[in-house]
Each structure stands twice: as structure tokens, then as C-alpha cells.
Amino acid sequence: MEKMKKWSQIYEWSKRVRTYLEEDFSSSSLDEEDIIVRRVTERLSDPDYLRGKGQEQGRFDAETAFRKLRRRNSRRVMIRVGSVAAVLVLIVGIVVLYKGDFSQEKNVLKLTQGVIPALLPGTNKAILHLADGRELILNDALRAKIETKEGVVEVDSMGVVYGIKVDSVATEKVQEYHVMTIPRGGEFHLTLADGTQVWLNSETELRFPVHFAGGERKVYLKGEAYFDVTEDAARPFVVETSMGDIKVLGTAFNVSVYDERTMAATLEKGSICYLKDSRKGVLIKPGEQLVCTEGSDLPVVRKVNTRLYTAWKDNLFCFEEQYLDQIMLTLARWYDFQVKFESEELKKLELSGTLDKYSDIQPLLRLFELGTDVKFEIQNKVIYVRKVK
């Protein structure tokens, strides 16, 4: 019964929106309307808004979308910006049913002569600096098997797998390191010599040894990475960062340290220990996140929805009541754009949403607009965030 009431309300909203669109309406009459009806009516009367929708339709390729859907195993992709935004999207759909093709009645084709350049999602790409001085440019198209004196580096569509030669461990006297660098708008997967799986996010650098010698397995991280560590009780795995070390035996966790002021470690399974200087270690349990901030004596440990911090490795962005400046920073690393806010107030707007990493960013921005008083303007590779006047 409750669902029927909601649908009836949506139906009534759509009829009122249609009435205003078919007739000349005054600002005074709209001022007295429900905020949802007023906002939708104003948006659908805005040539810039209609032009953007026309461009989105023109870019849509059903066949490509279907292939992508199959590749993702029919995973359901949802974009959510609160209940009001969801209702607004339904209203727009119903209004279109009432009105017919807006692109014809509003001459959208004439308004779309100047096409806004698309912000393309990132790709699998990286630079692997081998210990012997060679440099490999990695991407989806590369298929290679590179011989080194210590082992073999295999590259395919699944990433990089590094295997060592058994005899090289015995003869190696000085521990040498490879460095994998992920540029802005990139990501890559790496399998270390011990079988540990590492997913590297945009703007990340991982320094790892040719082989793990001694009593521990240590790597050095800048940026963000998800680790699924192969268990070896005799040799703990250590992720060293500028903000301290994460020590594990065998577990799955995410580490984010994009600057030298904040580090966050999010644990999905197993257990990890945070170490810094000579202080006593801080243990973290599954479902917890440790945040260490420069200037703080002790790190903060809190319960979190780990999916929000690890979904990026599964090709999703998940935001839940997150500040808009943090959302835009995350998206900017992947879509490779700059963001400029009109005011500090807009940065602290809290939004929620889930987005397929390999999809167009503009539908998400348009949906954010429908749920708020914010407008996103794209000029070249800069997104301007403004308040609706």
C-alpha cells in the first residue's frame, strides 16, 4: 500500500510538471509549487540541461554497453543520490512519456552543435622499472615474457606476474628492487614472487624486492593499494609507508597514503598490526579502519563498511555521505581532470552514490545536480563546481 502511495505521488508530480511545460508559467506560480515540481520544471525548461541530455543520448552505444554488461557478469550498477533524486529521475521519465521526444520539440539537435569533450575513464596502465635499469610500459594490449637474471616477468591482460629463479636466491648478495608506477588515470594488478596479489590504484608507486630474503617480506608504498597476502608464518609481510608500517601474516586489506599527512588501513579479513617508531603496535580487526594523521599521538581505529574503501579494485566507486571535495578528488585521479570549487561551502556538501569506474562520469554529475543546488560545468579537463543561482 505504501508503495502505491509513492507511485501515485510521482504520477501527480509528473502531471503538474507537464502542465507547466505545456503552458507559459510565471515565476510566482512556480514559487508556490512543491520544491520537486519546481526544480524539475526549471531543469526541463533550461536549454543547457536539455543539450546535455541530448549529448548523453548521442554518445550512448547500446551494443558496447551490452558487451560491457556481459563482461561484468551482469552485475547490477546503481547510482544513488538520496531518495529525492531517485524520485526526480522517475519523474523525468514519466514526463517524457507525456510529452514525447524532447529532442524534437525543443530542437535539442540545434543546441548540441558544440560538443563538450568527454572525460574518459582510466585504463590498465603502468610503468615497471626493473632492477637492471630497463623500463616497461604496461597496458591491456601488452603480452610479454621478460627474462631477467633473477626470474621471469610475465605480462598479460590480467596484470603482471613475477616469478624468481630458485638458483638466483642462493647467489644474490645484495637485495635489488623493482618499482611499479601507476600514473593518473591508471590502475594495475601485480602478483609478487610469493604469490601475494596487489591491486594498485591511480597515482601510486610500489617498490618491491626481486625476491623476499631474510625473515620478512617488505614492500614500500606511496598512493593506494589493496593486498591479498599469501600466508607465511615464518616471514611476516610488511607494507612500509611514510606514516608507519602495516605488518601481517596472511590477510586482505587496503592501504591509502596519498600524502605524508594521512594514512588509512582498512581490513577485510585476517589481522594487521600498525607499527611506528618504537611505539607499541596497534592491532586491527576485520571490519575496522585505522587512520593515522600527522601531529596526532595515536591513530584512530573505527568500525567501517569496508566496501566503501575496497570496491575500487572491483571497478566500482562507492561513496556514502562523503564530502563532495573528497568525491571529486577520487574521481579526478581516475578520469584525469582538475576540479575548481566556487566556494568552500560546496566542498562540504555530503553525497552518496555508486558508479561503475568504466562508465561516463556525466550521468553521475547530472544526478548529483538533480538532488542538490549544485551545477557542474566541464571545460576541457576542468570541472567547475558552482552553486545554482
C-alpha positions as CSV (number, residue, x, y, z in Angstrom):
1,M,0.0,0.0,0.0
2,E,2.8,2.4,0.9
3,K,4.5,1.7,-2.5
4,M,1.2,2.5,-4.3
5,K,1.0,5.8,-2.5
6,K,4.5,6.7,-3.6
7,W,3.8,5.9,-7.2
8,S,0.6,7.9,-7.0
9,Q,2.6,10.9,-5.7
10,I,5.1,10.5,-8.5
11,Y,2.2,10.3,-11.0
12,E,0.7,13.6,-9.7
13,W,4.1,15.3,-9.7
14,S,4.6,14.3,-13.4
15,K,1.2,15.7,-14.4
16,R,1.9,19.0,-12.8
17,V,5.3,19.3,-14.4
18,R,3.7,18.5,-17.8
19,T,1.2,21.3,-17.2
20,Y,3.8,23.9,-16.6
21,L,5.9,22.8,-19.6
22,E,2.9,23.0,-22.0
23,E,1.8,26.4,-20.8
24,D,3.6,29.7,-20.1
25,F,4.3,29.7,-16.4
26,S,5.2,32.6,-14.2
27,S,7.9,32.5,-11.5
28,S,5.3,33.4,-8.9
29,S,3.2,30.4,-9.7
30,L,6.2,28.1,-9.6
31,D,7.3,29.6,-6.2
32,E,4.1,28.3,-4.7
33,E,4.7,24.8,-6.1
34,D,6.3,21.8,-4.4
35,I,10.1,22.1,-4.4
36,I,10.4,18.9,-6.5
37,V,7.9,20.0,-9.2
38,R,9.6,23.4,-9.3
39,R,13.1,22.1,-9.7
40,V,12.2,19.5,-12.4
41,T,10.2,22.1,-14.3
42,E,13.0,24.6,-14.3
43,R,15.6,22.0,-15.4
44,L,13.4,20.8,-18.3
45,S,13.0,24.4,-19.4
46,D,16.7,25.0,-19.4
47,P,18.3,24.7,-22.9
48,D,21.7,23.9,-21.3
49,Y,20.2,21.0,-19.4
50,L,18.4,19.6,-22.5
51,R,21.6,20.0,-24.5
52,G,23.5,17.9,-22.0
53,K,20.8,15.2,-22.1
54,G,20.9,15.2,-25.9
55,Q,24.7,14.7,-25.9
56,E,24.4,11.8,-23.5
57,Q,21.9,10.2,-25.8
58,G,24.1,10.7,-28.8
59,R,27.1,9.1,-27.0
60,F,25.2,6.1,-25.9
61,D,26.2,2.9,-27.8
62,A,23.8,0.1,-26.9
63,E,25.9,-2.7,-28.3
64,T,29.0,-1.6,-26.4
65,A,27.0,-1.2,-23.3
66,F,25.7,-4.7,-23.6
67,R,29.1,-6.1,-24.1
68,K,30.4,-4.3,-21.1
69,L,27.4,-5.7,-19.1
70,R,28.3,-9.2,-20.1
71,R,31.9,-8.7,-19.2
72,R,30.9,-7.6,-15.7
73,N,28.9,-10.8,-15.2
74,S,25.6,-9.0,-15.4
75,R,26.5,-7.0,-12.2
76,R,23.8,-4.5,-11.3
77,V,25.1,-1.0,-11.4
78,M,23.4,1.6,-9.2
79,I,23.8,5.3,-8.9
80,R,22.2,6.7,-5.8
81,V,22.0,10.3,-4.5
82,G,19.2,10.0,-1.9
83,S,15.5,9.2,-2.3
84,V,14.6,12.7,-3.7
85,A,17.0,12.3,-6.6
86,A,15.7,8.9,-7.4
87,V,12.1,10.2,-7.5
88,L,13.2,13.0,-9.7
89,V,14.7,10.6,-12.3
90,L,11.4,8.7,-12.3
91,I,9.5,12.0,-12.9
92,V,11.7,12.9,-15.8
93,G,10.9,9.5,-17.4
94,I,7.2,9.9,-16.9
95,V,7.2,13.5,-18.2
96,V,9.0,12.3,-21.4
97,L,6.2,9.7,-21.8
98,Y,3.6,12.5,-21.6
99,K,5.5,15.0,-23.8
100,G,7.1,12.6,-26.4
101,D,10.5,13.3,-27.8
102,F,12.0,16.4,-26.2
103,S,14.9,16.5,-28.7
104,Q,12.3,17.3,-31.4
105,E,10.0,19.7,-29.5
106,K,12.9,21.7,-28.0
107,N,15.2,21.4,-31.1
108,V,17.9,19.8,-29.0
109,L,19.8,18.9,-32.1
110,K,20.4,22.6,-32.8
111,L,21.6,23.2,-29.3
112,T,24.2,20.4,-29.4
113,Q,26.5,21.8,-32.1
114,G,29.3,22.5,-29.6
115,V,30.0,19.1,-28.1
116,I,31.5,19.1,-24.6
117,P,34.7,16.9,-24.7
118,A,34.2,13.7,-22.8
119,L,36.1,12.9,-19.7
120,L,37.2,9.3,-20.4
121,P,37.7,6.8,-17.6
122,G,41.1,5.4,-16.8
123,T,42.6,2.2,-18.1
124,N,45.0,-0.5,-17.1
125,K,48.4,1.1,-17.5
126,A,51.7,1.3,-15.5
127,I,55.4,1.7,-15.8
128,L,57.6,-1.1,-14.5
129,H,61.2,-0.1,-13.7
130,L,63.2,-3.3,-13.5
131,A,66.2,-3.6,-11.1
132,D,68.5,-3.9,-14.1
133,G,67.5,-0.5,-15.4
134,R,65.1,-1.5,-18.1
135,E,61.7,0.2,-18.3
136,L,58.5,-1.5,-19.4
137,I,55.3,0.5,-20.5
138,L,52.4,-1.8,-19.4
139,N,48.9,-1.7,-20.7
140,D,46.0,-4.0,-21.7
141,A,47.5,-4.7,-25.2
142,L,50.9,-5.8,-24.0
143,R,51.6,-9.6,-23.9
144,A,55.2,-10.3,-22.9
145,K,57.6,-12.6,-21.1
146,I,60.7,-10.7,-20.0
147,E,63.7,-12.6,-18.8
148,T,65.9,-11.1,-16.0
149,K,68.8,-12.7,-14.2
150,E,66.6,-13.3,-11.2
151,G,63.5,-14.6,-12.9
152,V,60.7,-14.0,-15.4
153,V,58.2,-11.2,-15.6
154,E,55.0,-12.2,-17.4
155,V,52.6,-9.6,-18.6
156,D,49.1,-10.2,-19.9
157,S,45.6,-8.8,-19.7
158,M,45.4,-9.9,-16.0
159,G,48.4,-7.9,-15.0
160,V,52.0,-8.7,-14.1
161,V,53.2,-12.0,-12.5
162,Y,56.7,-12.1,-11.3
163,G,58.5,-15.4,-10.7
164,I,62.0,-15.9,-9.4
165,K,64.7,-18.5,-10.4
166,V,65.5,-20.7,-7.4
167,D,69.2,-20.6,-8.1
168,S,69.2,-16.8,-8.1
169,V,68.2,-16.7,-4.5
170,A,71.3,-18.6,-3.4
171,T,73.7,-16.4,-5.4
172,E,72.0,-13.0,-4.7
173,K,74.1,-10.9,-2.3
174,V,72.5,-7.5,-2.5
175,Q,68.7,-7.2,-2.4
176,E,67.5,-5.4,-5.5
177,Y,64.1,-3.8,-6.2
178,H,61.7,-3.3,-9.0
179,V,59.4,-0.2,-8.9
180,M,55.9,-0.1,-10.4
181,T,54.4,3.3,-11.0
182,I,50.7,3.9,-11.8
183,P,50.0,7.2,-13.5
184,R,46.9,9.4,-13.1
185,G,44.0,7.7,-14.8
186,G,45.5,4.2,-14.5
187,E,45.4,1.0,-12.4
188,F,47.2,-2.3,-12.5
189,H,47.4,-5.7,-10.9
190,L,50.6,-7.4,-9.7
191,T,51.4,-10.8,-8.4
192,L,54.6,-10.8,-6.3
193,A,57.1,-13.7,-6.2
194,D,55.5,-15.2,-3.1
195,G,52.0,-15.3,-4.7
196,T,50.7,-12.2,-2.9
197,Q,48.1,-10.3,-5.0
198,V,48.4,-6.5,-5.2
199,W,45.9,-4.1,-6.9
200,L,47.4,-0.7,-7.5
201,N,45.3,2.4,-7.8
202,S,45.9,5.7,-9.7
203,E,48.9,7.8,-8.8
204,T,50.6,5.0,-6.9
205,E,54.1,3.7,-6.6
206,L,55.1,0.3,-5.2
207,R,58.7,-0.7,-4.6
208,F,59.2,-4.4,-4.1
209,P,62.2,-6.7,-4.0
210,V,63.4,-9.0,-6.7
211,H,62.9,-11.8,-4.2
212,F,62.0,-11.8,-0.5
213,A,65.1,-12.5,1.5
214,G,65.5,-12.8,5.3
215,G,62.9,-13.0,7.9
216,E,60.2,-10.7,6.4
217,R,58.6,-9.7,3.1
218,K,58.7,-5.9,2.9
219,V,57.4,-3.6,0.2
220,Y,57.2,0.2,0.1
221,L,54.0,2.1,-0.9
222,K,53.0,5.6,-1.9
223,G,49.4,6.1,-3.0
224,E,46.8,3.3,-2.6
225,A,46.9,-0.5,-2.9
226,Y,44.8,-3.5,-1.9
227,F,46.8,-6.5,-0.8
228,D,45.7,-10.1,-0.6
229,V,48.8,-11.6,1.2
230,T,49.9,-15.2,0.9
231,E,50.3,-16.6,4.4
232,D,53.8,-17.4,5.6
233,A,54.1,-17.6,9.4
234,A,57.9,-17.6,9.2
235,R,58.1,-14.4,7.2
236,P,55.6,-11.6,8.0
237,F,54.5,-9.3,5.2
238,V,55.2,-5.6,5.8
239,V,53.9,-2.6,3.9
240,E,56.1,0.4,4.7
241,T,54.7,3.9,4.3
242,S,55.8,7.4,5.2
243,M,53.3,7.3,8.1
244,G,54.3,3.9,9.6
245,D,54.3,0.2,8.7
246,I,51.5,-2.4,8.4
247,K,52.6,-5.9,9.4
248,V,50.6,-9.0,8.5
249,L,50.9,-12.8,8.2
250,G,48.2,-13.6,5.7
251,T,45.2,-11.3,5.1
252,A,43.4,-8.9,2.8
253,F,43.4,-5.2,3.4
254,N,43.6,-1.8,1.7
255,V,46.2,0.9,2.4
256,S,45.8,4.5,1.3
257,V,48.6,7.1,1.8
258,Y,48.4,9.6,-0.9
259,D,50.3,12.3,1.1
260,E,52.6,12.3,4.0
261,R,50.0,13.6,6.4
262,T,47.3,10.9,6.5
263,M,47.3,7.1,6.2
264,A,44.3,4.8,6.3
265,A,44.4,1.0,6.6
266,T,41.1,-0.9,6.1
267,L,41.0,-4.6,7.0
268,E,38.6,-7.0,5.3
269,K,39.9,-10.3,6.7
270,G,42.6,-11.6,8.9
271,S,44.5,-9.2,11.2
272,I,47.1,-6.5,10.8
273,C,49.3,-4.5,13.2
274,Y,50.2,-0.9,12.8
275,L,53.8,0.0,13.8
276,K,55.5,3.3,14.0
277,D,58.9,4.2,15.6
278,S,59.3,2.3,18.9
279,R,55.7,2.5,20.0
280,K,53.6,-0.5,20.8
281,G,51.8,-1.9,17.8
282,V,48.0,-1.3,17.3
283,L,46.0,-4.3,16.3
284,I,43.2,-4.0,13.8
285,K,40.3,-6.5,13.4
286,P,38.2,-7.3,10.3
287,G,35.7,-4.5,9.5
288,E,37.9,-1.9,11.1
289,Q,39.9,1.0,9.7
290,L,42.9,2.7,11.2
291,V,43.5,6.3,10.4
292,C,46.8,7.9,11.3
293,T,47.1,11.7,10.9
294,E,50.3,13.8,11.2
295,G,50.5,15.5,14.5
296,S,48.3,13.0,16.3
297,D,49.9,11.0,19.1
298,L,47.7,7.9,18.5
299,P,45.9,6.6,15.4
300,V,42.1,6.3,15.4
301,V,40.5,2.9,14.9
302,R,36.9,2.7,13.9
303,K,34.3,0.3,12.5
304,V,33.5,0.9,8.8
305,N,31.8,-0.5,5.8
306,T,34.9,-1.9,4.2
307,R,33.2,-2.0,0.8
308,L,33.4,1.8,0.6
309,Y,37.2,1.6,0.7
310,T,37.9,-1.5,-1.3
311,A,35.3,-1.5,-4.1
312,W,37.7,0.4,-6.4
313,K,39.6,-2.8,-7.1
314,D,36.3,-4.4,-8.4
315,N,35.7,-1.5,-10.8
316,L,33.3,0.5,-8.6
317,F,33.3,3.8,-6.8
318,C,31.3,3.7,-3.6
319,F,30.5,6.9,-1.7
320,E,28.4,7.1,1.4
321,E,27.7,10.5,2.9
322,Q,31.1,11.7,1.8
323,Y,32.2,15.3,1.3
324,L,32.0,16.4,-2.2
325,D,35.6,17.6,-2.3
326,Q,36.8,14.1,-1.4
327,I,34.4,12.5,-4.0
328,M,35.8,14.8,-6.7
329,L,39.4,14.1,-5.7
330,T,38.8,10.4,-6.1
331,L,37.1,10.8,-9.5
332,A,39.8,13.3,-10.7
333,R,42.6,10.7,-10.2
334,W,40.7,8.2,-12.4
335,Y,39.1,10.5,-15.0
336,D,42.2,12.7,-15.0
337,F,40.7,16.2,-14.6
338,Q,41.1,19.2,-12.3
339,V,38.3,20.4,-10.1
340,K,37.6,24.0,-9.0
341,F,35.0,24.9,-6.4
342,E,33.2,28.2,-6.4
343,S,33.1,28.3,-2.6
344,E,34.4,26.4,0.4
345,E,30.8,25.7,1.4
346,L,30.3,23.4,-1.7
347,K,33.3,21.2,-0.7
348,K,31.5,20.1,2.5
349,L,28.3,19.0,0.8
350,E,27.6,15.3,1.7
351,L,26.6,13.0,-1.1
352,S,26.2,9.2,-1.6
353,G,26.5,7.2,-4.8
354,T,27.9,4.1,-6.5
355,L,29.4,4.3,-10.0
356,D,30.9,1.8,-12.4
357,K,34.5,3.0,-12.9
358,Y,34.5,2.4,-16.6
359,S,31.3,4.4,-17.3
360,D,30.8,8.0,-18.4
361,I,31.1,10.4,-15.4
362,Q,28.5,12.9,-16.7
363,P,25.3,10.9,-15.7
364,L,26.6,10.8,-12.1
365,L,27.2,14.6,-12.1
366,R,23.8,15.2,-13.6
367,L,22.2,13.1,-10.9
368,F,24.1,15.0,-8.2
369,E,22.7,18.2,-9.7
370,L,19.1,16.9,-9.5
371,G,19.5,16.1,-5.8
372,T,21.2,19.4,-4.9
373,D,21.6,23.0,-5.7
374,V,24.9,22.4,-7.4
375,K,25.9,22.7,-11.0
376,F,28.9,21.1,-12.7
377,E,30.4,22.8,-15.7
378,I,33.0,20.9,-17.8
379,Q,35.5,23.0,-19.7
380,N,38.3,20.9,-21.4
381,K,39.7,18.9,-18.5
382,V,38.5,21.1,-15.7
383,I,35.2,20.6,-13.8
384,Y,33.8,23.8,-12.1
385,V,31.5,23.2,-9.2
386,R,29.1,26.1,-8.8
387,K,26.0,26.8,-6.7
388,V,22.8,27.2,-8.7
389,K,21.8,30.8,-8.7
